[in-house]
Amino acid sequence: MKLDILVLTVHPDDAELGCSGTIMKHVAMGKKVGVVDLTQGELGTRGTVESRMAEASEASRIMGLSVRDNLKMCDGFFRNDEQHQLQVVREIRKYKPEIVISNALFDRHPDHGRSGDLINDACFLSGLRKIETALDGEAQEVHRPRLLLQSIQDYYIKPDIAIDITDFWERKLEAIKAYRSQFFHEDYSSDEPQTYISNPDFFEYVKGRAMEYGKYIGAKYAEGFTCRRLLGVDDLFHLR
């Protein structure tokens, strides 16, 4: 399956927090969007691998994803090395996306920045014909995405571009709240410790960030992205 957009983020729920509004906006345009989580989030204070996978499945349904995979890298301990780079290269060549979205290049969780660098390197390596990979016993064709963006999650980062997600704001919250074990939910109770993200006030922070980015482009809510290269457009009237 060829995807238009492939989101490669490290933990189940990172895609929902960082770019689910953008995902759903492009799905509504008829684009095929998929998510590949690098890890199962097994080191999370709350929930289990099984609950996270079930929650990710429900969030995927809400977002309308064409596919969702999990590479089952070691949460907290994966590295930006040849072994892990080749895992990601196989996914990029498998889905041949035009656009890839990764985690931020630095963030509160150290996995996010390390993941951002890993995806950046893998996107480049995926276009090198002398790097040979196979899927189901068949050699893969080289493919380099034409655009790599980083979503913004916890730390404040000035975005290079912002996407109006106003029409998808409520569904973004619904997708995040699908992770009942991780975030505050009225219908979920647990004896597990409270965390930074399970506090009900966390959603106020998520809303405030979206409103701040939205303010700068004349929208109520927006998601911000960074890019390591200069971005260009063909038509000035496509800019806000």
PDB file of C-alpha atoms in Angstrom, residues 20-182:
ATOM      1  CA  SER A  20      -3.838  13.869  14.804  1.00  0.00           C
ATOM      2  CA  GLY A  21      -5.679  16.990  13.651  1.00  0.00           C
ATOM      3  CA  THR A  22      -3.429  17.194  10.590  1.00  0.00           C
ATOM      4  CA  ILE A  23      -3.861  13.461   9.993  1.00  0.00           C
ATOM      5  CA  MET A  24      -7.657  13.700  10.031  1.00  0.00           C
ATOM      6  CA  LYS A  25      -7.684  16.831   7.898  1.00  0.00           C
ATOM      7  CA  HIS A  26      -5.752  15.036   5.161  1.00  0.00           C
ATOM      8  CA  VAL A  27      -7.789  11.847   5.474  1.00  0.00           C
ATOM      9  CA  ALA A  28     -10.863  14.024   4.864  1.00  0.00           C
ATOM     10  CA  MET A  29      -9.136  15.268   1.690  1.00  0.00           C
ATOM     11  CA  GLY A  30      -8.908  11.683   0.469  1.00  0.00           C
ATOM     12  CA  LYS A  31      -5.258  11.133   1.357  1.00  0.00           C
ATOM     13  CA  LYS A  32      -4.001   7.800   2.663  1.00  0.00           C
ATOM     14  CA  VAL A  33      -2.303   8.217   6.039  1.00  0.00           C
ATOM     15  CA  GLY A  34      -0.630   5.596   8.207  1.00  0.00           C
ATOM     16  CA  VAL A  35       1.141   5.512  11.551  1.00  0.00           C
ATOM     17  CA  VAL A  36       4.069   3.321  12.545  1.00  0.00           C
ATOM     18  CA  ASP A  37       4.855   3.406  16.260  1.00  0.00           C
ATOM     19  CA  LEU A  38       8.467   2.537  16.998  1.00  0.00           C
ATOM     20  CA  THR A  39       7.789   1.064  20.452  1.00  0.00           C
ATOM     21  CA  GLN A  40       4.878  -0.330  22.430  1.00  0.00           C
ATOM     22  CA  GLY A  41       5.360   2.236  25.196  1.00  0.00           C
ATOM     23  CA  GLU A  42       6.046  -0.590  27.618  1.00  0.00           C
ATOM     24  CA  LEU A  43       7.892   1.626  30.113  1.00  0.00           C
ATOM     25  CA  GLY A  44       4.871   3.874  30.655  1.00  0.00           C
ATOM     26  CA  THR A  45       3.907   4.308  34.317  1.00  0.00           C
ATOM     27  CA  ARG A  46       0.281   3.474  33.601  1.00  0.00           C
ATOM     28  CA  GLY A  47      -1.349   0.768  31.529  1.00  0.00           C
ATOM     29  CA  THR A  48       0.085  -2.334  29.866  1.00  0.00           C
ATOM     30  CA  VAL A  49       1.294  -3.226  26.399  1.00  0.00           C
ATOM     31  CA  GLU A  50      -2.045  -4.934  25.796  1.00  0.00           C
ATOM     32  CA  SER A  51      -4.086  -1.910  26.878  1.00  0.00           C
ATOM     33  CA  ARG A  52      -1.924   0.451  24.830  1.00  0.00           C
ATOM     34  CA  MET A  53      -2.394  -1.674  21.703  1.00  0.00           C
ATOM     35  CA  ALA A  54      -6.171  -1.747  22.190  1.00  0.00           C
ATOM     36  CA  GLU A  55      -6.214   2.006  22.753  1.00  0.00           C
ATOM     37  CA  ALA A  56      -4.068   2.601  19.667  1.00  0.00           C
ATOM     38  CA  SER A  57      -6.517   0.542  17.626  1.00  0.00           C
ATOM     39  CA  GLU A  58      -9.444   2.677  18.790  1.00  0.00           C
ATOM     40  CA  ALA A  59      -7.528   5.913  18.151  1.00  0.00           C
ATOM     41  CA  SER A  60      -6.664   4.657  14.658  1.00  0.00           C
ATOM     42  CA  ARG A  61     -10.351   4.091  13.959  1.00  0.00           C
ATOM     43  CA  ILE A  62     -11.175   7.625  15.082  1.00  0.00           C
ATOM     44  CA  MET A  63      -8.439   9.108  12.885  1.00  0.00           C
ATOM     45  CA  GLY A  64      -9.380   7.018   9.851  1.00  0.00           C
ATOM     46  CA  LEU A  65      -5.899   5.582   9.311  1.00  0.00           C
ATOM     47  CA  SER A  66      -5.223   3.315   6.353  1.00  0.00           C
ATOM     48  CA  VAL A  67      -2.719   1.307   8.397  1.00  0.00           C
ATOM     49  CA  ARG A  68      -1.042   1.211  11.788  1.00  0.00           C
ATOM     50  CA  ASP A  69       2.031  -0.884  12.572  1.00  0.00           C
ATOM     51  CA  ASN A  70       4.374  -1.235  15.527  1.00  0.00           C
ATOM     52  CA  LEU A  71       8.095  -1.995  15.156  1.00  0.00           C
ATOM     53  CA  LYS A  72       8.402  -3.149  18.802  1.00  0.00           C
ATOM     54  CA  MET A  73      11.701  -1.415  19.393  1.00  0.00           C
ATOM     55  CA  CYS A  74      12.800  -1.295  23.024  1.00  0.00           C
ATOM     56  CA  ASP A  75      11.075   1.609  24.757  1.00  0.00           C
ATOM     57  CA  GLY A  76      13.647   3.900  26.359  1.00  0.00           C
ATOM     58  CA  PHE A  77      16.642   1.985  25.006  1.00  0.00           C
ATOM     59  CA  PHE A  78      16.437   1.946  21.198  1.00  0.00           C
ATOM     60  CA  ARG A  79      19.314   3.677  19.462  1.00  0.00           C
ATOM     61  CA  ASN A  80      19.956   5.611  16.275  1.00  0.00           C
ATOM     62  CA  ASP A  81      22.184   2.890  14.855  1.00  0.00           C
ATOM     63  CA  GLU A  82      22.342   0.689  11.769  1.00  0.00           C
ATOM     64  CA  GLN A  83      19.977  -1.969  13.096  1.00  0.00           C
ATOM     65  CA  HIS A  84      17.214   0.499  13.946  1.00  0.00           C
ATOM     66  CA  GLN A  85      17.802   2.664  10.879  1.00  0.00           C
ATOM     67  CA  LEU A  86      17.283  -0.356   8.615  1.00  0.00           C
ATOM     68  CA  GLN A  87      14.031  -1.208  10.403  1.00  0.00           C
ATOM     69  CA  VAL A  88      12.724   2.243   9.577  1.00  0.00           C
ATOM     70  CA  VAL A  89      14.115   2.160   6.029  1.00  0.00           C
ATOM     71  CA  ARG A  90      12.053  -0.990   5.380  1.00  0.00           C
ATOM     72  CA  GLU A  91       8.882   0.791   6.512  1.00  0.00           C
ATOM     73  CA  ILE A  92       9.589   3.823   4.342  1.00  0.00           C
ATOM     74  CA  ARG A  93      10.255   1.650   1.298  1.00  0.00           C
ATOM     75  CA  LYS A  94       7.193  -0.464   2.103  1.00  0.00           C
ATOM     76  CA  TYR A  95       4.755   2.469   2.141  1.00  0.00           C
ATOM     77  CA  LYS A  96       6.583   4.942  -0.157  1.00  0.00           C
ATOM     78  CA  PRO A  97       5.118   8.076   1.466  1.00  0.00           C
ATOM     79  CA  GLU A  98       5.404  11.527  -0.051  1.00  0.00           C
ATOM     80  CA  ILE A  99       5.523  13.085   3.425  1.00  0.00           C
ATOM     81  CA  VAL A 100       6.884  11.722   6.705  1.00  0.00           C
ATOM     82  CA  ILE A 101       6.119  13.205  10.131  1.00  0.00           C
ATOM     83  CA  SER A 102       8.337  12.357  13.118  1.00  0.00           C
ATOM     84  CA  ASN A 103       8.708  13.361  16.746  1.00  0.00           C
ATOM     85  CA  ALA A 104      10.355  16.670  17.638  1.00  0.00           C
ATOM     86  CA  LEU A 105      14.140  16.832  17.510  1.00  0.00           C
ATOM     87  CA  PHE A 106      14.233  17.663  21.230  1.00  0.00           C
ATOM     88  CA  ASP A 107      11.560  17.269  23.859  1.00  0.00           C
ATOM     89  CA  ARG A 108      10.783  16.459  27.481  1.00  0.00           C
ATOM     90  CA  HIS A 109      10.952  12.715  26.821  1.00  0.00           C
ATOM     91  CA  PRO A 110      14.459  11.755  25.630  1.00  0.00           C
ATOM     92  CA  ASP A 111      12.993   9.109  23.308  1.00  0.00           C
ATOM     93  CA  HIS A 112      11.370  11.850  21.217  1.00  0.00           C
ATOM     94  CA  GLY A 113      14.551  13.620  20.185  1.00  0.00           C
ATOM     95  CA  ARG A 114      16.388  10.355  19.587  1.00  0.00           C
ATOM     96  CA  SER A 115      13.472   9.157  17.469  1.00  0.00           C
ATOM     97  CA  GLY A 116      13.436  12.402  15.494  1.00  0.00           C
ATOM     98  CA  ASP A 117      17.103  11.947  14.583  1.00  0.00           C
ATOM     99  CA  LEU A 118      16.566   8.271  13.754  1.00  0.00           C
ATOM    100  CA  ILE A 119      13.718   9.050  11.345  1.00  0.00           C
ATOM    101  CA  ASN A 120      15.686  11.895   9.760  1.00  0.00           C
ATOM    102  CA  ASP A 121      18.641   9.608   9.048  1.00  0.00           C
ATOM    103  CA  ALA A 122      16.459   6.734   7.848  1.00  0.00           C
ATOM    104  CA  CYS A 123      14.607   8.982   5.384  1.00  0.00           C
ATOM    105  CA  PHE A 124      17.927   9.852   3.767  1.00  0.00           C
ATOM    106  CA  LEU A 125      19.306   6.318   3.816  1.00  0.00           C
ATOM    107  CA  SER A 126      16.098   4.955   2.283  1.00  0.00           C
ATOM    108  CA  GLY A 127      16.987   6.765  -0.942  1.00  0.00           C
ATOM    109  CA  LEU A 128      20.419   5.155  -1.321  1.00  0.00           C
ATOM    110  CA  ARG A 129      20.304   2.313  -3.859  1.00  0.00           C
ATOM    111  CA  LYS A 130      23.383   0.592  -2.421  1.00  0.00           C
ATOM    112  CA  ILE A 131      21.524   0.004   0.847  1.00  0.00           C
ATOM    113  CA  GLU A 132      19.641  -3.199   0.098  1.00  0.00           C
ATOM    114  CA  THR A 133      16.576  -4.259   2.083  1.00  0.00           C
ATOM    115  CA  ALA A 134      13.971  -6.957   1.578  1.00  0.00           C
ATOM    116  CA  LEU A 135      10.364  -7.461   2.621  1.00  0.00           C
ATOM    117  CA  ASP A 136       8.833 -10.947   2.657  1.00  0.00           C
ATOM    118  CA  GLY A 137      11.860 -12.223   0.760  1.00  0.00           C
ATOM    119  CA  GLU A 138      11.629  -9.674  -2.051  1.00  0.00           C
ATOM    120  CA  ALA A 139      14.073  -6.819  -2.643  1.00  0.00           C
ATOM    121  CA  GLN A 140      12.627  -3.378  -1.959  1.00  0.00           C
ATOM    122  CA  GLU A 141      12.873  -0.392  -4.266  1.00  0.00           C
ATOM    123  CA  VAL A 142      14.619   2.699  -2.958  1.00  0.00           C
ATOM    124  CA  HIS A 143      12.389   5.575  -1.900  1.00  0.00           C
ATOM    125  CA  ARG A 144      13.113   8.927  -0.292  1.00  0.00           C
ATOM    126  CA  PRO A 145      10.155  11.013   0.957  1.00  0.00           C
ATOM    127  CA  ARG A 146      10.068  14.488  -0.557  1.00  0.00           C
ATOM    128  CA  LEU A 147       9.284  16.148   2.793  1.00  0.00           C
ATOM    129  CA  LEU A 148      10.070  15.369   6.440  1.00  0.00           C
ATOM    130  CA  LEU A 149       8.355  17.363   9.171  1.00  0.00           C
ATOM    131  CA  GLN A 150       8.664  17.152  12.945  1.00  0.00           C
ATOM    132  CA  SER A 151       5.565  17.509  15.110  1.00  0.00           C
ATOM    133  CA  ILE A 152       5.678  19.552  18.321  1.00  0.00           C
ATOM    134  CA  GLN A 153       4.550  17.926  21.534  1.00  0.00           C
ATOM    135  CA  ASP A 154       5.663  18.992  24.998  1.00  0.00           C
ATOM    136  CA  TYR A 155       8.462  21.581  24.854  1.00  0.00           C
ATOM    137  CA  TYR A 156       7.569  24.857  23.226  1.00  0.00           C
ATOM    138  CA  ILE A 157       9.225  25.045  19.819  1.00  0.00           C
ATOM    139  CA  LYS A 158       8.604  27.829  17.341  1.00  0.00           C
ATOM    140  CA  PRO A 159       7.045  26.100  14.319  1.00  0.00           C
ATOM    141  CA  ASP A 160       8.133  26.607  10.747  1.00  0.00           C
ATOM    142  CA  ILE A 161       4.599  25.905   9.564  1.00  0.00           C
ATOM    143  CA  ALA A 162       1.178  25.653  11.218  1.00  0.00           C
ATOM    144  CA  ILE A 163      -1.860  23.712  10.018  1.00  0.00           C
ATOM    145  CA  ASP A 164      -5.409  24.870  10.788  1.00  0.00           C
ATOM    146  CA  ILE A 165      -7.154  21.964  12.567  1.00  0.00           C
ATOM    147  CA  THR A 166     -10.173  23.858  13.887  1.00  0.00           C
ATOM    148  CA  ASP A 167     -12.688  21.568  12.167  1.00  0.00           C
ATOM    149  CA  PHE A 168     -10.990  18.520  13.659  1.00  0.00           C
ATOM    150  CA  TRP A 169     -10.292  19.760  17.181  1.00  0.00           C
ATOM    151  CA  GLU A 170     -13.013  17.756  18.946  1.00  0.00           C
ATOM    152  CA  ARG A 171     -12.005  14.577  17.136  1.00  0.00           C
ATOM    153  CA  LYS A 172      -8.363  15.206  18.086  1.00  0.00           C
ATOM    154  CA  LEU A 173      -9.406  15.220  21.732  1.00  0.00           C
ATOM    155  CA  GLU A 174     -11.427  12.062  21.135  1.00  0.00           C
ATOM    156  CA  ALA A 175      -8.388  10.340  19.618  1.00  0.00           C
ATOM    157  CA  ILE A 176      -6.185  11.336  22.576  1.00  0.00           C
ATOM    158  CA  LYS A 177      -8.809  10.249  25.093  1.00  0.00           C
ATOM    159  CA  ALA A 178      -8.924   6.816  23.459  1.00  0.00           C
ATOM    160  CA  TYR A 179      -5.814   6.196  25.592  1.00  0.00           C
ATOM    161  CA  ARG A 180      -7.821   5.839  28.783  1.00  0.00           C
ATOM    162  CA  SER A 181      -4.926   4.318  30.699  1.00  0.00           C
ATOM    163  CA  GLN A 182      -2.672   7.282  29.915  1.00  0.00           C
TER     164      GLN A 182
END
